[in-house]
Amino acid sequence: MLHDLGRVVGDIARDRLDEAAIYRRERLHARPQVQAGPAGVLECPICGTRAGRFLRFGLDGRRNAMCPACGSVERHRFLWLYLTAHTDLLTGRHRVLHAAPEPWLEQRLRGLPNLRYRSVDLFDPSADIQADLAALPFADASFDWVLANHVLEHIPGDGAAIAELARVLRPGGHAIIMVPFDPKGPTQDGADIVDPVERMRRFGHPYHYRINGREFPGRLAAAGLVPIIVDSRRLLGPHRRRRFRVNRNHLFDCRRQG
Ligand SMILES: [Zn+2]
């Protein structure tokens, strides 16, 4: 979640920032250094903050996008509302693998006594396991839940990572997957684009390799992760979308076949 992509992309082009440094910056910038204003009609379902307005966020400076207290953006609040109301992730006894963990979600899951929680990240040495999603150091069927939100688009060839997520999940287990997704068009793939500045132009981030299109659910299913596509506009009525500031977004709640 870079706040200043426009400024850093010049440094990337001049080789002053490598990929790991970019992700460290994303982590540093994940929580804003501002206080919530007076209470108002907007509500963050993750941290409970009520505010008259949220912060702007994104390349396009979306209004009322970021919670001023916990730093969540629209897709985080959608994910949280789904997980808490439509799954037993927080209440059941599960072995959970969290890939490239969002700090706000990790904080809420790691302390739960009913979960055996493990985080995995390629670049972050503070993750429980530092590993490539395409080569996970776990036996088959080691987990009941896998969470991999906005990580697959950072991998040039994501097929191996999808296969690994399926392999480490037990039959009947759940994978929650979010990616940049446009159901109206075909996937725009940039695995062969070597220039971070060009990826920034095409995909809005120097280390994104694609925007997934309508064939993405079929790719998951072919790997044994049969998805239910959850559309924020179907899940939440207009009143709740306004109150919680949730935009059009999708997540894939996949069930492991086998
Ligand atoms: Zn919040």
CSV table of C-alpha atoms and ligand atoms in Angstrom, one decimal:
chain,number,residue,atom,x,y,z
A,1,MET,CA,0.0,0.0,0.0
A,2,LEU,CA,2.4,2.7,-1.1
A,3,HIS,CA,1.3,6.2,-0.4
A,4,ASP,CA,3.9,7.9,-2.6
A,5,LEU,CA,4.3,5.7,-5.6
A,6,GLY,CA,4.6,8.6,-7.9
A,7,ARG,CA,7.7,9.8,-6.1
A,8,VAL,CA,9.4,6.5,-5.6
A,9,VAL,CA,9.0,5.2,-9.1
A,10,GLY,CA,11.8,7.6,-10.2
A,11,ASP,CA,14.2,6.0,-7.6
A,12,ILE,CA,13.2,2.5,-8.8
A,13,ALA,CA,14.0,3.5,-12.3
A,14,ARG,CA,17.4,4.7,-11.2
A,15,ASP,CA,18.1,1.5,-9.3
A,16,ARG,CA,18.0,3.2,-5.9
A,17,LEU,CA,15.2,1.1,-4.5
A,18,ASP,CA,15.0,-2.6,-5.0
A,19,GLU,CA,11.9,-4.8,-4.7
A,20,ALA,CA,12.5,-5.7,-1.0
A,21,ALA,CA,12.9,-2.0,-0.1
A,22,ILE,CA,9.6,-1.2,-1.9
A,23,TYR,CA,7.8,-3.8,0.3
A,24,ARG,CA,9.4,-2.5,3.4
A,25,ARG,CA,8.2,1.0,2.5
A,26,GLU,CA,4.7,-0.4,2.0
A,27,ARG,CA,4.8,-1.9,5.5
A,28,LEU,CA,6.1,1.4,7.0
A,29,HIS,CA,3.3,3.3,5.3
A,30,ALA,CA,0.6,0.8,6.3
A,31,ARG,CA,-0.5,2.9,9.3
A,32,PRO,CA,-1.1,6.6,8.9
A,33,GLN,CA,0.3,9.0,11.5
A,34,VAL,CA,-2.8,11.0,12.0
A,35,GLN,CA,-5.5,11.1,14.6
A,36,ALA,CA,-9.2,10.5,13.9
A,37,GLY,CA,-11.3,13.6,13.9
A,38,PRO,CA,-14.6,14.0,15.6
A,39,ALA,CA,-17.0,11.0,15.5
A,40,GLY,CA,-19.2,10.9,12.4
A,41,VAL,CA,-21.3,8.7,10.2
A,42,LEU,CA,-18.5,6.6,8.7
A,43,GLU,CA,-17.5,3.5,10.7
A,44,CYS,CA,-14.5,1.2,10.4
A,45,PRO,CA,-15.7,-2.3,11.2
A,46,ILE,CA,-12.2,-3.5,11.9
A,47,CYS,CA,-11.2,-1.0,14.6
A,48,GLY,CA,-14.6,0.5,15.5
A,49,THR,CA,-13.5,4.1,14.7
A,50,ARG,CA,-16.4,6.4,13.7
A,51,ALA,CA,-15.4,9.5,11.8
A,52,GLY,CA,-17.0,12.2,9.7
A,53,ARG,CA,-14.5,11.5,7.0
A,54,PHE,CA,-11.7,9.0,6.2
A,55,LEU,CA,-8.4,9.8,4.6
A,56,ARG,CA,-7.7,10.0,0.9
A,57,PHE,CA,-5.8,7.0,-0.6
A,58,GLY,CA,-4.5,5.7,-3.8
A,59,LEU,CA,-3.0,7.0,-7.0
A,60,ASP,CA,-6.3,8.7,-7.8
A,61,GLY,CA,-6.6,10.1,-4.3
A,62,ARG,CA,-9.9,8.3,-3.5
A,63,ARG,CA,-11.9,10.3,-0.9
A,64,ASN,CA,-12.8,8.6,2.4
A,65,ALA,CA,-10.8,5.5,1.6
A,66,MET,CA,-8.4,5.0,4.5
A,67,CYS,CA,-9.4,4.6,8.2
A,68,PRO,CA,-7.6,7.3,10.1
A,69,ALA,CA,-7.0,5.0,13.1
A,70,CYS,CA,-6.1,1.6,11.8
A,71,GLY,CA,-5.1,2.4,8.2
A,72,SER,CA,-7.5,-0.1,6.6
A,73,VAL,CA,-8.7,0.7,3.0
A,74,GLU,CA,-11.9,-0.4,1.3
A,75,ARG,CA,-10.9,-3.9,0.4
A,76,HIS,CA,-9.7,-4.6,3.9
A,77,ARG,CA,-13.0,-3.7,5.4
A,78,PHE,CA,-14.8,-5.8,2.8
A,79,LEU,CA,-12.6,-8.8,3.7
A,80,TRP,CA,-13.1,-8.3,7.4
A,81,LEU,CA,-16.9,-8.1,7.1
A,82,TYR,CA,-16.9,-11.3,5.0
A,83,LEU,CA,-14.6,-13.2,7.3
A,84,THR,CA,-16.4,-12.3,10.5
A,85,ALA,CA,-20.0,-12.7,9.2
A,86,HIS,CA,-19.7,-15.5,6.7
A,87,THR,CA,-16.9,-17.8,7.9
A,88,ASP,CA,-15.8,-19.4,11.2
A,89,LEU,CA,-12.1,-18.4,10.7
A,90,LEU,CA,-12.1,-16.4,13.9
A,91,THR,CA,-14.1,-18.8,16.0
A,92,GLY,CA,-13.2,-22.4,14.9
A,93,ARG,CA,-10.1,-24.4,15.6
A,94,HIS,CA,-7.9,-24.1,12.5
A,95,ARG,CA,-4.3,-24.3,11.3
A,96,VAL,CA,-3.9,-21.0,9.3
A,97,LEU,CA,-1.3,-20.0,6.8
A,98,HIS,CA,-1.2,-16.2,6.2
A,99,ALA,CA,0.8,-15.2,3.1
A,100,ALA,CA,2.3,-11.6,2.9
A,101,PRO,CA,0.2,-10.8,6.0
A,102,GLU,CA,-1.7,-7.6,6.3
A,103,PRO,CA,-0.6,-6.2,9.7
A,104,TRP,CA,-4.1,-5.3,10.9
A,105,LEU,CA,-5.3,-8.9,10.1
A,106,GLU,CA,-2.3,-10.6,11.5
A,107,GLN,CA,-2.8,-8.7,14.8
A,108,ARG,CA,-6.3,-10.0,15.1
A,109,LEU,CA,-5.5,-13.6,14.2
A,110,ARG,CA,-2.2,-14.3,15.8
A,111,GLY,CA,-3.4,-14.0,19.4
A,112,LEU,CA,-6.5,-16.2,19.0
A,113,PRO,CA,-6.1,-19.3,21.1
A,114,ASN,CA,-8.3,-21.4,18.7
A,115,LEU,CA,-5.9,-20.8,15.8
A,116,ARG,CA,-2.5,-22.3,15.0
A,117,TYR,CA,-1.2,-19.3,13.0
A,118,ARG,CA,1.8,-19.1,10.7
A,119,SER,CA,2.8,-16.2,8.5
A,120,VAL,CA,4.9,-16.5,5.4
A,121,ASP,CA,6.6,-13.8,3.4
A,122,LEU,CA,9.4,-13.8,0.9
A,123,PHE,CA,10.9,-10.4,1.9
A,124,ASP,CA,9.9,-9.8,5.5
A,125,PRO,CA,12.4,-11.4,8.0
A,126,SER,CA,9.8,-10.9,10.8
A,127,ALA,CA,7.4,-13.4,9.2
A,128,ASP,CA,7.3,-16.9,10.9
A,129,ILE,CA,8.7,-18.4,7.7
A,130,GLN,CA,10.5,-16.5,5.0
A,131,ALA,CA,9.8,-18.4,1.8
A,132,ASP,CA,8.7,-18.2,-1.8
A,133,LEU,CA,5.0,-19.0,-2.3
A,134,ALA,CA,6.0,-21.1,-5.3
A,135,ALA,CA,8.1,-23.4,-3.0
A,136,LEU,CA,6.5,-23.6,0.4
A,137,PRO,CA,8.4,-25.6,3.1
A,138,PHE,CA,5.3,-27.5,4.4
A,139,ALA,CA,4.0,-31.0,3.9
A,140,ASP,CA,0.8,-31.6,1.8
A,141,ALA,CA,-2.5,-30.7,3.6
A,142,SER,CA,-0.8,-28.9,6.5
A,143,PHE,CA,-3.4,-26.2,6.8
A,144,ASP,CA,-7.2,-25.7,7.2
A,145,TRP,CA,-7.1,-22.1,6.0
A,146,VAL,CA,-4.8,-20.2,3.7
A,147,LEU,CA,-5.1,-16.4,3.3
A,148,ALA,CA,-3.3,-14.8,0.3
A,149,ASN,CA,-4.6,-11.3,-0.4
A,150,HIS,CA,-3.0,-9.1,-3.0
A,151,VAL,CA,0.2,-11.2,-3.2
A,152,LEU,CA,-0.2,-13.3,-6.4
A,153,GLU,CA,0.0,-10.3,-8.6
A,154,HIS,CA,3.5,-9.7,-7.3
A,155,ILE,CA,4.7,-13.0,-8.7
A,156,PRO,CA,5.7,-13.1,-12.4
A,157,GLY,CA,4.4,-16.7,-12.9
A,158,ASP,CA,1.6,-17.1,-10.4
A,159,GLY,CA,0.6,-20.7,-11.4
A,160,ALA,CA,3.3,-22.4,-9.3
A,161,ALA,CA,2.2,-20.3,-6.3
A,162,ILE,CA,-1.5,-21.2,-6.8
A,163,ALA,CA,-0.5,-24.9,-7.0
A,164,GLU,CA,1.5,-24.6,-3.8
A,165,LEU,CA,-1.4,-22.9,-1.9
A,166,ALA,CA,-3.6,-25.8,-3.0
A,167,ARG,CA,-1.0,-28.4,-2.1
A,168,VAL,CA,-0.5,-27.3,1.5
A,169,LEU,CA,-4.3,-27.0,2.1
A,170,ARG,CA,-6.2,-30.0,3.3
A,171,PRO,CA,-9.1,-31.3,1.2
A,172,GLY,CA,-12.2,-29.3,2.3
A,173,GLY,CA,-10.0,-26.5,3.6
A,174,HIS,CA,-10.5,-22.9,2.6
A,175,ALA,CA,-8.3,-20.4,0.7
A,176,ILE,CA,-9.2,-16.8,0.7
A,177,ILE,CA,-7.6,-15.1,-2.3
A,178,MET,CA,-7.8,-11.5,-3.4
A,179,VAL,CA,-6.1,-10.1,-6.5
A,180,PRO,CA,-6.6,-7.1,-8.8
A,181,PHE,CA,-9.6,-8.5,-10.7
A,182,ASP,CA,-11.6,-7.2,-13.7
A,183,PRO,CA,-14.4,-9.7,-14.4
A,184,LYS,CA,-15.4,-7.9,-17.6
A,185,GLY,CA,-12.1,-8.5,-19.6
A,186,PRO,CA,-9.4,-11.0,-20.2
A,187,THR,CA,-6.3,-11.1,-17.9
A,188,GLN,CA,-3.7,-8.5,-18.8
A,189,ASP,CA,-0.4,-10.3,-18.0
A,190,GLY,CA,2.9,-8.5,-17.8
A,191,ALA,CA,5.2,-11.4,-16.6
A,192,ASP,CA,7.6,-10.5,-19.3
A,193,ILE,CA,7.8,-6.8,-18.6
A,194,VAL,CA,11.2,-6.2,-17.0
A,195,ASP,CA,10.9,-2.4,-16.4
A,196,PRO,CA,9.2,-1.5,-13.1
A,197,VAL,CA,8.2,1.9,-14.5
A,198,GLU,CA,6.3,0.2,-17.3
A,199,ARG,CA,4.6,-2.1,-14.8
A,200,MET,CA,3.7,1.0,-12.8
A,201,ARG,CA,2.1,2.5,-16.0
A,202,ARG,CA,0.2,-0.7,-16.9
A,203,PHE,CA,-0.8,-2.0,-13.5
A,204,GLY,CA,-0.5,0.9,-11.1
A,205,HIS,CA,2.4,-0.6,-9.1
A,206,PRO,CA,6.1,-1.2,-10.0
A,207,TYR,CA,5.9,-4.8,-8.8
A,208,HIS,CA,2.5,-5.9,-10.1
A,209,TYR,CA,2.7,-8.3,-13.0
A,210,ARG,CA,-1.0,-8.5,-14.0
A,211,ILE,CA,-4.6,-7.6,-13.6
A,212,ASN,CA,-6.6,-10.8,-13.5
A,213,GLY,CA,-9.6,-11.1,-15.8
A,214,ARG,CA,-12.5,-13.4,-16.2
A,215,GLU,CA,-10.4,-16.6,-16.6
A,216,PHE,CA,-9.0,-16.3,-13.1
A,217,PRO,CA,-11.7,-18.3,-11.3
A,218,GLY,CA,-11.2,-21.1,-13.7
A,219,ARG,CA,-7.5,-21.1,-13.1
A,220,LEU,CA,-8.1,-21.5,-9.4
A,221,ALA,CA,-10.6,-24.3,-10.0
A,222,ALA,CA,-8.2,-26.1,-12.3
A,223,ALA,CA,-5.6,-26.1,-9.4
A,224,GLY,CA,-8.1,-27.7,-7.1
A,225,LEU,CA,-9.2,-24.5,-5.4
A,226,VAL,CA,-12.9,-24.2,-6.4
A,227,PRO,CA,-13.9,-20.6,-5.8
A,228,ILE,CA,-17.1,-18.8,-4.7
A,229,ILE,CA,-16.7,-15.3,-6.1
A,230,VAL,CA,-17.8,-12.8,-3.5
A,231,ASP,CA,-18.8,-9.4,-4.9
A,232,SER,CA,-18.9,-6.6,-2.3
A,233,ARG,CA,-22.0,-5.1,-4.0
A,234,ARG,CA,-23.9,-8.4,-3.6
A,235,LEU,CA,-22.6,-9.0,-0.1
A,236,LEU,CA,-23.4,-5.6,1.3
A,237,GLY,CA,-26.3,-3.3,0.6
A,238,PRO,CA,-25.8,0.3,-0.3
A,239,HIS,CA,-26.3,1.5,3.3
A,240,ARG,CA,-23.6,-0.7,4.7
A,241,ARG,CA,-21.2,0.1,1.8
A,242,ARG,CA,-21.6,3.8,2.5
A,243,ARG,CA,-21.3,3.4,6.3
A,244,PHE,CA,-18.2,1.2,6.1
A,245,ARG,CA,-16.8,2.8,3.0
A,246,VAL,CA,-16.5,-0.4,0.9
A,247,ASN,CA,-16.1,0.0,-2.9
A,248,ARG,CA,-16.6,-2.5,-5.7
A,249,ASN,CA,-14.3,-5.4,-4.9
A,250,HIS,CA,-14.1,-9.2,-5.2
A,251,LEU,CA,-12.7,-12.0,-3.1
A,252,PHE,CA,-12.4,-15.7,-3.9
A,253,ASP,CA,-13.5,-18.1,-1.1
A,254,CYS,CA,-12.0,-21.3,-2.4
A,255,ARG,CA,-12.7,-24.8,-1.2
A,256,ARG,CA,-9.9,-27.4,-1.7
A,257,GLN,CA,-11.1,-30.3,-3.7
A,258,GLY,CA,-9.8,-33.8,-3.0
B,1,ZN,ZN,-10.0,1.2,11.4
